[in-house]
Amino acid sequence: MGLFEAAGARVIDSPAGTARLDRAPEREDTSRHRPAEGWLRQLALAVDAAGVLLPVGLLCAVTQQPRPLLTSVLAGAAWLAVGASKNRYSREAAAGDDAALPVLRDWLTMLGVLAVVCVAARVEVSLKVCVLALVPCLALGVARRRLVRRYLVAVRRRAQALRRVLIVGEAGTVDVVLAELAHRTDHEYVVVGSCLVGEEPTDSAVAVRARLASDGNLPEAALDGETVLRCAADLDADLVFVAPGRQLSAARVRRLAWALHDGGRNLAILPGLIDVSQHRVRLAKAAGLTVMHIDPAARRGVPVMLKQITDWLGALLLLVLLSPVFAVVAAAIRLSSAGPVFYWQIRVGQDLRPFRMWKFRTMVVTADRMRAALDSSNEHDGAMFKIRRDPRVTPVGRLLRRFSLDELPQLFNVLAGHMSLVGPRPPLPEEVERYDGTELRRLSVKPGLTGLWQVSGRSDLSWDETVALDLSYVDNWSYTRDIGVLVRTVRAVVDGRGAY
């Protein structure tokens, strides 16, 4: 499978992914599936402009700053110019996962640009007033990106705003790419056909439109561009994905790129990386080669220090604020069933270190002894044990689990340094005994009180989906991502989906 096999890609059979492949837009109805680039870009420009012009103009006028209209126009122009220079109004930027950090960087850049412009234009304005007036555009920019991202995900799941893709590569590599694309429905790509290199059979249901010569030196290989262009035109494809491999050399890809660009078609290269965040990727040049550097996830430095401070202060603050909730829950447990208020289990933490994890008791006292008799009723695949209607759970315990209140005592584990506010789910020792090398990587960071698993469906997710989410967190960790998970946790707790 070439590069994708080397990257450790996994083929996942996903009903949601099958739906995405089955609902590929037909050629005669492509207009409604085109990305709504025009009006989204215009809306973004209008929102960003209004978010600067109005607050700056009004505040400068109220505080009697000189030339308020000119100041607001210069600020608006600087804000839009910074966004345009960093390609923030493109389709790719609109679909980005990180909303806050790029906007903050642009905002800081804009402050510097505006300072230079004001000096050059001889506009004297109070620094304090200017910065205060520009705060709304920062908040509005983050909100706008989040709303656009949410809108695009929603319409893509209805098979709209998609880009029709023709994929070129060897059969095994193409099968892996299709499996990964089929696993999610929040992206903009729908594969409508393939051009395979060589005669190797394919497992994919996507139509093979052409077969390219396996030897790049054969005369037939010179017709690669013509063949792919014809297939792209027949399928009305917006984009051509090329997956390089043993039979699709760099020189051959280069010739194909020339033909596609000369023919007015867009090209994207699939480097064979799975689940690598953009912030970890750096491009460089060396002797004509394009070198892609993959930075490791941060394990030390300022971001990690911020995480540790957030864990300690956040846990301490939550314990103080939620102390009345602790008292009410403790009373409810004691009055509703016999046994202690708290329950502890040995869980496995970072680097396979066991620790005692605390929870509010939600089951009968004999729950652990009843576990063996319930193994055959397990409703979860993989190494996790879950039963939707577990007979060991008390009525009060069911309510506590519904709103994740039983997890609150783990704040003490966070204070003790065993856990973090955000991280993978802490597993049981017997679960870890069944882990393979890939699953053990989940334990290279501290387990969390909440995490991607908890905000993405919890027990409704399959084991493969759970592992994939945890590995994505471990490999692509950032402080801003932790903050995003904490914000999403509030909605997940209220929703209660997958909590049982």
Short mmCIF file of C-alpha atoms in Angstrom, two decimals:
data_model
loop_
_atom_site.label_atom_id
_atom_site.label_comp_id
_atom_site.label_asym_id
_atom_site.label_seq_id
_atom_site.Cartn_x
_atom_site.Cartn_y
_atom_site.Cartn_z
CA MET A 1 0.00 0.00 0.00
CA GLY A 2 2.99 2.29 -0.27
CA LEU A 3 3.09 5.44 1.81
CA PHE A 4 -0.27 4.90 3.50
CA GLU A 5 0.70 1.46 4.70
CA ALA A 6 3.92 2.89 6.11
CA ALA A 7 1.92 5.55 7.94
CA GLY A 8 -0.02 2.88 9.81
CA ALA A 9 -3.37 3.63 8.21
CA ARG A 10 -6.32 1.56 9.33
CA VAL A 11 -9.27 0.63 7.14
CA ILE A 12 -12.43 1.25 9.14
CA ASP A 13 -15.78 -0.10 8.05
CA SER A 14 -18.12 2.78 8.90
CA PRO A 15 -21.86 2.99 8.15
CA ALA A 16 -21.59 6.77 8.10
CA GLY A 17 -18.76 6.55 5.60
CA THR A 18 -20.70 4.19 3.38
CA ALA A 19 -23.50 6.72 3.33
CA ARG A 20 -21.08 9.39 2.12
CA LEU A 21 -19.93 7.18 -0.77
CA ASP A 22 -23.46 6.09 -1.65
CA ARG A 23 -24.77 9.63 -1.84
CA ALA A 24 -22.20 11.01 -4.26
CA PRO A 25 -23.82 13.83 -6.23
CA GLU A 26 -24.91 12.92 -9.72
CA ARG A 27 -23.55 14.86 -12.68
CA GLU A 28 -26.91 16.26 -13.71
CA ASP A 29 -27.45 17.81 -10.26
CA THR A 30 -24.08 19.26 -9.39
CA SER A 31 -25.08 22.89 -8.97
CA ARG A 32 -26.58 22.50 -5.53
CA HIS A 33 -23.50 20.61 -4.31
CA ARG A 34 -20.97 23.30 -5.21
CA PRO A 35 -19.39 24.97 -2.16
CA ALA A 36 -21.15 28.25 -1.38
CA GLU A 37 -17.87 30.13 -1.65
CA GLY A 38 -19.28 33.40 -2.95
CA TRP A 39 -21.79 34.34 -0.32
CA LEU A 40 -19.72 32.89 2.53
CA ARG A 41 -16.74 35.01 1.53
CA GLN A 42 -18.92 38.11 1.17
CA LEU A 43 -20.52 37.46 4.54
CA ALA A 44 -17.10 37.02 6.18
CA LEU A 45 -15.83 40.28 4.69
CA ALA A 46 -18.98 42.15 5.76
CA VAL A 47 -18.89 40.79 9.32
CA ASP A 48 -15.19 41.55 9.75
CA ALA A 49 -15.56 45.05 8.32
CA ALA A 50 -18.58 45.87 10.50
CA GLY A 51 -16.84 44.41 13.56
CA VAL A 52 -14.09 47.02 13.20
CA LEU A 53 -15.71 50.08 11.60
CA LEU A 54 -18.63 50.44 14.02
CA PRO A 55 -16.88 49.94 17.40
CA VAL A 56 -13.81 51.98 16.43
CA GLY A 57 -15.83 54.80 14.90
CA LEU A 58 -18.31 55.01 17.78
CA LEU A 59 -15.76 54.77 20.60
CA CYS A 60 -13.41 57.26 18.97
CA ALA A 61 -16.33 59.67 18.49
CA VAL A 62 -17.59 59.25 22.07
CA THR A 63 -14.12 59.78 23.57
CA GLN A 64 -13.53 62.73 21.21
CA GLN A 65 -10.52 61.25 19.48
CA PRO A 66 -9.28 63.19 16.44
CA ARG A 67 -10.55 62.09 13.00
CA PRO A 68 -12.71 59.12 14.16
CA LEU A 69 -13.97 58.31 10.66
CA LEU A 70 -10.47 58.06 9.21
CA THR A 71 -9.32 55.99 12.19
CA SER A 72 -12.16 53.50 11.75
CA VAL A 73 -11.53 53.22 7.99
CA LEU A 74 -7.82 52.61 8.54
CA ALA A 75 -8.57 49.98 11.22
CA GLY A 76 -11.08 48.23 8.97
CA ALA A 77 -8.69 48.24 6.03
CA ALA A 78 -5.88 46.87 8.21
CA TRP A 79 -8.08 44.07 9.58
CA LEU A 80 -9.29 42.98 6.13
CA ALA A 81 -5.80 43.29 4.63
CA VAL A 82 -4.28 41.04 7.31
CA GLY A 83 -7.04 38.46 6.79
CA ALA A 84 -6.64 38.51 3.02
CA SER A 85 -2.85 38.27 3.21
CA LYS A 86 -3.16 35.12 5.33
CA ASN A 87 -5.85 33.62 3.07
CA ARG A 88 -8.48 33.68 5.84
CA TYR A 89 -11.37 34.09 3.39
CA SER A 90 -10.65 30.98 1.36
CA ARG A 91 -12.71 27.80 1.48
CA GLU A 92 -9.91 25.94 3.27
CA ALA A 93 -9.71 28.57 6.02
CA ALA A 94 -13.48 28.48 6.51
CA ALA A 95 -13.34 24.73 7.04
CA GLY A 96 -10.46 24.88 9.54
CA ASP A 97 -10.85 23.25 12.96
CA ASP A 98 -9.07 25.92 15.03
CA ALA A 99 -11.07 29.14 15.24
CA ALA A 100 -9.46 31.05 18.10
CA LEU A 101 -5.69 30.89 17.58
CA PRO A 102 -5.53 32.11 13.94
CA VAL A 103 -7.88 35.01 14.73
CA LEU A 104 -5.79 36.01 17.77
CA ARG A 105 -2.61 35.98 15.68
CA ASP A 106 -4.28 38.07 12.97
CA TRP A 107 -5.56 40.50 15.60
CA LEU A 108 -2.10 41.03 17.08
CA THR A 109 -0.65 41.47 13.59
CA MET A 110 -3.38 43.99 12.80
CA LEU A 111 -2.49 46.05 15.88
CA GLY A 112 1.08 46.34 14.63
CA VAL A 113 0.00 47.20 11.09
CA LEU A 114 -2.49 49.78 12.33
CA ALA A 115 0.13 51.44 14.55
CA VAL A 116 2.45 51.87 11.56
CA VAL A 117 -0.37 53.15 9.33
CA CYS A 118 -1.56 55.66 11.94
CA VAL A 119 1.97 57.02 12.34
CA ALA A 120 2.36 57.30 8.56
CA ALA A 121 -1.04 59.01 8.20
CA ARG A 122 -0.36 61.25 11.23
CA VAL A 123 -3.47 60.10 13.04
CA GLU A 124 -3.08 60.57 16.79
CA VAL A 125 -5.38 58.26 18.72
CA SER A 126 -5.21 56.93 22.28
CA LEU A 127 -3.68 53.44 22.39
CA LYS A 128 -6.02 52.40 25.20
CA VAL A 129 -9.10 53.53 23.27
CA CYS A 130 -7.93 51.88 20.05
CA VAL A 131 -7.21 48.50 21.65
CA LEU A 132 -10.52 48.57 23.56
CA ALA A 133 -12.42 49.41 20.37
CA LEU A 134 -10.79 46.50 18.53
CA VAL A 135 -11.71 43.84 21.10
CA PRO A 136 -15.19 43.25 19.55
CA CYS A 137 -13.70 42.33 16.18
CA LEU A 138 -11.58 39.68 17.89
CA ALA A 139 -14.61 38.05 19.54
CA LEU A 140 -16.70 38.46 16.40
CA GLY A 141 -13.99 36.88 14.25
CA VAL A 142 -13.84 33.77 16.45
CA ALA A 143 -17.64 33.48 16.56
CA ARG A 144 -17.92 33.92 12.79
CA ARG A 145 -15.40 31.17 12.05
CA ARG A 146 -17.08 28.78 14.48
CA LEU A 147 -20.54 29.40 13.00
CA VAL A 148 -19.31 29.00 9.41
CA ARG A 149 -17.52 25.78 10.35
CA ARG A 150 -20.69 24.45 12.03
CA TYR A 151 -22.80 25.42 9.01
CA LEU A 152 -20.44 23.73 6.56
CA VAL A 153 -20.34 20.52 8.59
CA ALA A 154 -24.15 20.46 8.72
CA VAL A 155 -24.64 20.94 4.98
CA ARG A 156 -21.91 18.44 4.11
CA ARG A 157 -23.68 15.79 6.13
CA ARG A 158 -26.67 16.45 3.86
CA ALA A 159 -24.41 15.83 0.83
CA GLN A 160 -24.24 19.53 -0.04
CA ALA A 161 -21.31 21.95 -0.48
CA LEU A 162 -19.11 19.04 -1.56
CA ARG A 163 -16.18 18.93 -3.97
CA ARG A 164 -16.25 16.12 -6.52
CA VAL A 165 -12.90 14.31 -6.48
CA LEU A 166 -11.16 12.01 -8.94
CA ILE A 167 -8.42 10.00 -7.25
CA VAL A 168 -5.27 8.72 -8.97
CA GLY A 169 -2.94 6.10 -7.51
CA GLU A 170 -2.23 2.43 -6.96
CA ALA A 171 -5.20 0.25 -5.98
CA GLY A 172 -4.09 -0.50 -2.41
CA THR A 173 -3.31 3.13 -1.65
CA VAL A 174 -6.56 4.33 -3.18
CA ASP A 175 -8.53 1.81 -1.08
CA VAL A 176 -6.94 3.17 2.11
CA VAL A 177 -7.67 6.78 1.13
CA LEU A 178 -11.29 5.94 0.39
CA ALA A 179 -11.68 4.13 3.72
CA GLU A 180 -10.31 7.14 5.61
CA LEU A 181 -12.55 9.58 3.74
CA ALA A 182 -15.55 7.33 4.33
CA HIS A 183 -14.90 7.28 8.06
CA ARG A 184 -16.01 10.91 8.45
CA THR A 185 -18.74 13.01 6.84
CA ASP A 186 -17.63 16.47 8.02
CA HIS A 187 -15.16 17.05 5.16
CA GLU A 188 -15.90 18.51 1.74
CA TYR A 189 -14.67 15.68 -0.50
CA VAL A 190 -16.75 13.04 -2.25
CA VAL A 191 -14.86 10.65 -4.53
CA VAL A 192 -16.75 10.09 -7.78
CA GLY A 193 -14.19 7.95 -9.59
CA SER A 194 -10.62 6.68 -9.73
CA CYS A 195 -7.78 6.22 -12.18
CA LEU A 196 -5.70 3.28 -10.98
CA VAL A 197 -2.05 2.66 -11.77
CA GLY A 198 -1.45 -0.95 -12.83
CA GLU A 199 -3.82 -3.89 -12.98
CA GLU A 200 -4.07 -4.68 -9.25
CA PRO A 201 -7.70 -5.34 -8.21
CA THR A 202 -9.46 -2.88 -5.91
CA ASP A 203 -11.81 -3.47 -2.98
CA SER A 204 -13.54 -0.13 -3.41
CA ALA A 205 -17.05 0.38 -4.76
CA VAL A 206 -15.97 3.61 -6.47
CA ALA A 207 -15.98 3.26 -10.26
CA VAL A 208 -12.59 2.77 -11.92
CA ARG A 209 -12.65 5.14 -14.90
CA ALA A 210 -9.26 4.23 -16.34
CA ARG A 211 -6.11 2.17 -15.79
CA LEU A 212 -2.72 3.88 -16.15
CA ALA A 213 0.46 2.07 -17.16
CA SER A 214 2.34 0.53 -14.23
CA ASP A 215 5.71 1.45 -15.75
CA GLY A 216 6.26 5.20 -15.90
CA ASN A 217 8.79 4.78 -18.72
CA LEU A 218 6.34 3.14 -21.12
CA PRO A 219 4.96 5.26 -23.99
CA GLU A 220 1.46 4.88 -22.48
CA ALA A 221 2.63 6.76 -19.38
CA ALA A 222 3.06 9.89 -21.49
CA LEU A 223 -0.74 9.85 -21.88
CA ASP A 224 -1.38 9.98 -18.09
CA GLY A 225 -2.37 13.64 -18.19
CA GLU A 226 -4.67 13.24 -21.18
CA THR A 227 -6.37 10.19 -19.63
CA VAL A 228 -6.88 11.81 -16.22
CA LEU A 229 -8.13 15.05 -17.77
CA ARG A 230 -10.68 13.14 -19.84
CA CYS A 231 -11.92 11.24 -16.77
CA ALA A 232 -12.14 14.44 -14.72
CA ALA A 233 -14.17 16.10 -17.47
CA ASP A 234 -16.51 13.08 -17.80
CA LEU A 235 -17.13 13.07 -14.02
CA ASP A 236 -17.25 16.87 -13.72
CA ALA A 237 -14.62 16.59 -10.97
CA ASP A 238 -13.57 19.76 -9.15
CA LEU A 239 -10.32 18.32 -7.87
CA VAL A 240 -7.85 15.51 -8.62
CA PHE A 241 -6.28 13.67 -5.68
CA VAL A 242 -2.92 12.06 -6.48
CA ALA A 243 -1.51 9.45 -4.09
CA PRO A 244 2.16 8.80 -5.00
CA GLY A 245 3.54 5.27 -4.69
CA ARG A 246 6.09 2.84 -6.09
CA GLN A 247 4.55 2.98 -9.56
CA LEU A 248 3.70 6.67 -9.45
CA SER A 249 7.11 8.32 -9.13
CA ALA A 250 7.83 11.97 -8.39
CA ALA A 251 8.77 12.65 -12.02
CA ARG A 252 5.54 11.06 -13.20
CA VAL A 253 3.47 13.08 -10.72
CA ARG A 254 5.24 16.22 -11.94
CA ARG A 255 4.24 15.55 -15.55
CA LEU A 256 0.69 14.80 -14.43
CA ALA A 257 0.58 18.10 -12.50
CA TRP A 258 1.67 20.00 -15.63
CA ALA A 259 -1.11 18.42 -17.66
CA LEU A 260 -3.79 19.02 -15.03
CA HIS A 261 -2.86 22.65 -14.45
CA ASP A 262 -2.61 23.34 -18.19
CA GLY A 263 -6.05 21.73 -18.53
CA GLY A 264 -7.57 23.97 -15.84
CA ARG A 265 -7.94 21.28 -13.15
CA ASN A 266 -6.90 21.60 -9.52
CA LEU A 267 -4.50 19.07 -8.02
CA ALA A 268 -3.92 17.89 -4.45
CA ILE A 269 -1.16 15.50 -3.33
CA LEU A 270 -1.88 12.97 -0.58
CA PRO A 271 1.42 12.49 1.31
CA GLY A 272 0.29 9.39 3.20
CA LEU A 273 -0.12 10.98 6.64
CA ILE A 274 -3.03 10.03 8.85
CA ASP A 275 -4.52 12.39 11.46
CA VAL A 276 -1.76 15.01 11.63
CA SER A 277 -2.92 18.51 12.60
CA GLN A 278 -1.88 21.39 10.38
CA HIS A 279 -0.02 23.13 13.18
CA ARG A 280 2.49 20.24 13.25
CA VAL A 281 3.34 20.44 9.53
CA ARG A 282 6.13 22.64 8.11
CA LEU A 283 7.23 22.73 4.47
CA ALA A 284 10.83 23.33 3.40
CA LYS A 285 12.93 23.09 0.24
CA ALA A 286 16.13 21.11 -0.23
CA ALA A 287 17.87 20.59 -3.60
CA GLY A 288 14.57 20.99 -5.44
CA LEU A 289 12.75 18.58 -3.12
CA THR A 290 9.77 19.57 -1.03
CA VAL A 291 10.45 18.43 2.52
CA MET A 292 7.55 18.06 4.92
CA HIS A 293 8.56 18.34 8.58
CA ILE A 294 6.18 16.81 11.13
CA ASP A 295 6.65 18.41 14.53
CA PRO A 296 5.95 16.27 17.61
CA ALA A 297 3.18 17.19 19.99
CA ALA A 298 4.33 19.53 22.77
CA ARG A 299 5.54 17.61 25.83
CA ARG A 300 7.41 20.45 27.56
CA GLY A 301 7.71 24.21 27.52
CA VAL A 302 5.21 27.02 28.04
CA PRO A 303 2.11 25.21 26.65
CA VAL A 304 2.62 22.26 29.02
CA MET A 305 3.21 24.62 31.92
CA LEU A 306 -0.05 26.41 31.07
CA LYS A 307 -1.85 23.08 31.03
CA GLN A 308 -0.50 22.19 34.48
CA ILE A 309 -1.49 25.58 35.90
CA THR A 310 -4.95 25.30 34.34
CA ASP A 311 -5.39 21.80 35.79
CA TRP A 312 -4.48 22.84 39.32
CA LEU A 313 -6.31 26.17 39.43
CA GLY A 314 -9.31 24.81 37.51
CA ALA A 315 -9.71 21.81 39.80
CA LEU A 316 -9.34 23.96 42.91
CA LEU A 317 -11.86 26.52 41.68
CA LEU A 318 -14.38 23.86 40.62
CA LEU A 319 -14.12 22.11 43.99
CA VAL A 320 -14.92 25.38 45.77
CA LEU A 321 -17.77 26.36 43.45
CA LEU A 322 -19.31 22.87 43.35
CA SER A 323 -19.07 22.15 47.08
CA PRO A 324 -22.87 22.57 47.48
CA VAL A 325 -23.37 20.06 44.67
CA PHE A 326 -21.03 17.62 46.43
CA ALA A 327 -23.13 17.91 49.60
CA VAL A 328 -26.45 17.34 47.78
CA VAL A 329 -25.14 14.36 45.80
CA ALA A 330 -23.58 12.78 48.91
CA ALA A 331 -26.87 13.10 50.81
CA ALA A 332 -28.84 11.61 47.90
CA ILE A 333 -26.54 8.58 47.69
CA ARG A 334 -26.64 7.90 51.44
CA LEU A 335 -30.42 8.23 51.66
CA SER A 336 -31.20 6.13 48.56
CA SER A 337 -29.02 3.05 49.01
CA ALA A 338 -26.81 1.32 51.55
CA GLY A 339 -23.08 1.78 51.24
CA PRO A 340 -20.42 4.49 51.11
CA VAL A 341 -20.81 7.78 49.23
CA PHE A 342 -17.54 7.45 47.34
CA TYR A 343 -16.23 4.58 45.26
CA TRP A 344 -12.68 4.08 44.10
CA GLN A 345 -11.07 1.92 41.44
CA ILE A 346 -7.52 1.25 40.41
CA ARG A 347 -7.00 2.83 37.00
CA VAL A 348 -3.91 3.03 34.80
CA GLY A 349 -2.47 6.47 34.21
CA GLN A 350 0.40 8.04 32.31
CA ASP A 351 3.27 5.67 31.47
CA LEU A 352 1.31 2.68 32.88
CA ARG A 353 1.38 4.04 36.45
CA PRO A 354 -1.64 2.77 38.45
CA PHE A 355 -3.57 5.18 40.66
CA ARG A 356 -6.72 5.19 42.77
CA MET A 357 -9.51 7.03 40.93
CA TRP A 358 -12.44 8.40 42.94
CA LYS A 359 -16.09 8.65 41.90
CA PHE A 360 -19.46 9.06 43.54
CA ARG A 361 -20.94 5.60 44.01
CA THR A 362 -23.62 4.92 41.38
CA MET A 363 -23.92 1.14 41.77
CA VAL A 364 -24.90 -1.31 44.47
CA VAL A 365 -22.11 -2.27 46.89
CA THR A 366 -21.75 -5.77 45.36
CA ALA A 367 -21.31 -4.42 41.82
CA ASP A 368 -17.72 -5.63 41.36
CA ARG A 369 -18.64 -9.21 42.33
CA MET A 370 -21.52 -9.15 39.82
CA ARG A 371 -19.28 -8.09 36.93
CA ALA A 372 -18.23 -11.61 35.82
CA ALA A 373 -21.85 -12.72 35.44
CA LEU A 374 -22.55 -9.75 33.15
CA ASP A 375 -19.63 -10.19 30.73
CA SER A 376 -21.89 -11.85 28.17
CA SER A 377 -24.18 -8.77 28.22
CA ASN A 378 -21.42 -6.32 27.29
CA GLU A 379 -22.75 -3.96 24.59
CA HIS A 380 -19.40 -2.40 23.76
CA ASP A 381 -16.76 -3.79 21.43
CA GLY A 382 -13.03 -3.80 22.12
CA ALA A 383 -11.55 -3.58 25.60
CA MET A 384 -14.30 -1.46 27.18
CA PHE A 385 -17.19 -2.86 29.26
CA LYS A 386 -20.51 -0.99 29.00
CA ILE A 387 -24.18 -1.97 29.39
CA ARG A 388 -26.85 0.57 28.55
CA ARG A 389 -29.26 -0.75 31.21
CA ASP A 390 -26.76 -2.04 33.75
CA PRO A 391 -28.75 -3.74 36.55
CA ARG A 392 -26.08 -2.77 39.10
CA VAL A 393 -26.76 0.96 38.72
CA THR A 394 -29.03 2.51 41.37
CA PRO A 395 -31.85 4.96 40.42
CA VAL A 396 -29.89 7.88 41.86
CA GLY A 397 -26.75 6.57 40.17
CA ARG A 398 -28.50 6.58 36.80
CA LEU A 399 -29.32 10.27 37.25
CA LEU A 400 -25.76 11.06 38.32
CA ARG A 401 -24.37 9.30 35.26
CA ARG A 402 -26.82 11.08 32.97
CA PHE A 403 -25.27 14.45 33.93
CA SER A 404 -21.74 13.11 34.67
CA LEU A 405 -21.99 14.19 38.31
CA ASP A 406 -20.45 10.89 39.42
CA GLU A 407 -17.15 12.03 37.88
CA LEU A 408 -16.77 15.15 40.05
CA PRO A 409 -14.58 13.52 42.77
CA GLN A 410 -11.92 13.03 40.09
CA LEU A 411 -11.13 16.71 40.64
CA PHE A 412 -9.18 15.45 43.67
CA ASN A 413 -7.21 13.18 41.31
CA VAL A 414 -6.45 16.24 39.18
CA LEU A 415 -5.17 18.12 42.24
CA ALA A 416 -3.03 15.10 43.19
CA GLY A 417 -1.46 15.07 39.71
CA HIS A 418 -2.81 11.64 38.70
CA MET A 419 -5.14 13.11 36.07
CA SER A 420 -5.63 16.21 33.97
CA LEU A 421 -8.80 18.18 33.27
CA VAL A 422 -8.53 17.05 29.63
CA GLY A 423 -7.10 13.77 28.37
CA PRO A 424 -7.95 10.21 27.31
CA ARG A 425 -10.28 8.08 29.40
CA PRO A 426 -8.39 6.32 32.26
CA PRO A 427 -8.62 2.54 31.60
CA LEU A 428 -8.89 -0.37 34.00
CA PRO A 429 -5.86 -2.67 34.44
CA GLU A 430 -7.71 -5.59 32.83
CA GLU A 431 -8.46 -3.42 29.80
CA VAL A 432 -4.80 -2.43 29.47
CA GLU A 433 -3.79 -6.12 29.47
CA ARG A 434 -5.67 -6.45 26.16
CA TYR A 435 -4.09 -3.37 24.55
CA ASP A 436 -1.82 -3.66 21.53
CA GLY A 437 1.07 -1.31 20.83
CA THR A 438 -1.16 1.28 19.15
CA GLU A 439 -3.67 1.39 22.01
CA LEU A 440 -0.91 1.68 24.62
CA ARG A 441 0.04 5.05 23.14
CA ARG A 442 -3.12 6.45 24.75
CA LEU A 443 -1.25 6.19 28.06
CA SER A 444 1.64 8.43 27.03
CA VAL A 445 -0.22 11.43 28.53
CA LYS A 446 -2.24 11.90 31.72
CA PRO A 447 -5.81 10.63 31.55
CA GLY A 448 -8.48 13.29 31.76
CA LEU A 449 -11.65 14.17 33.59
CA THR A 450 -13.00 15.00 30.14
CA GLY A 451 -11.66 14.51 26.62
CA LEU A 452 -12.49 14.00 22.98
CA TRP A 453 -14.21 10.70 23.82
CA GLN A 454 -16.50 12.35 26.35
CA VAL A 455 -17.53 15.23 24.05
CA SER A 456 -18.00 13.07 20.94
CA GLY A 457 -20.58 10.53 22.03
CA ARG A 458 -18.96 8.62 24.93
CA SER A 459 -20.29 5.09 25.19
CA ASP A 460 -22.16 5.36 21.87
CA LEU A 461 -18.79 5.28 20.08
CA SER A 462 -17.18 2.06 18.93
CA TRP A 463 -13.83 0.97 20.34
CA ASP A 464 -12.03 1.88 17.11
CA GLU A 465 -13.57 5.37 17.21
CA THR A 466 -12.61 5.76 20.87
CA VAL A 467 -8.99 4.78 20.20
CA ALA A 468 -8.83 7.03 17.13
CA LEU A 469 -10.04 10.04 19.13
CA ASP A 470 -7.58 9.40 21.95
CA LEU A 471 -4.66 8.94 19.56
CA SER A 472 -5.63 12.14 17.77
CA TYR A 473 -5.53 13.95 21.10
CA VAL A 474 -2.15 12.46 22.09
CA ASP A 475 -0.48 13.14 18.75
CA ASN A 476 -1.95 16.59 18.07
CA TRP A 477 -2.22 18.07 21.56
CA SER A 478 -2.25 21.82 21.99
CA TYR A 479 -3.33 24.09 24.82
CA THR A 480 -6.00 25.75 22.68
CA ARG A 481 -7.42 22.32 21.83
CA ASP A 482 -7.78 21.62 25.56
CA ILE A 483 -9.73 24.85 26.01
CA GLY A 484 -12.00 23.85 23.13
CA VAL A 485 -12.69 20.45 24.72
CA LEU A 486 -13.52 22.10 28.06
CA VAL A 487 -16.03 24.38 26.32
CA ARG A 488 -17.61 21.44 24.48
CA THR A 489 -17.81 19.46 27.72
CA VAL A 490 -20.53 21.77 29.04
CA ARG A 491 -22.72 20.99 26.03
CA ALA A 492 -21.96 17.26 26.25
CA VAL A 493 -22.95 17.14 29.92
CA VAL A 494 -26.26 18.91 29.25
CA ASP A 495 -26.95 16.71 26.23
CA GLY A 496 -26.10 13.49 28.08
CA ARG A 497 -25.71 11.48 24.88
CA GLY A 498 -23.83 8.21 25.45
CA ALA A 499 -23.83 8.60 29.26
CA TYR A 500 -24.82 5.30 30.88
#
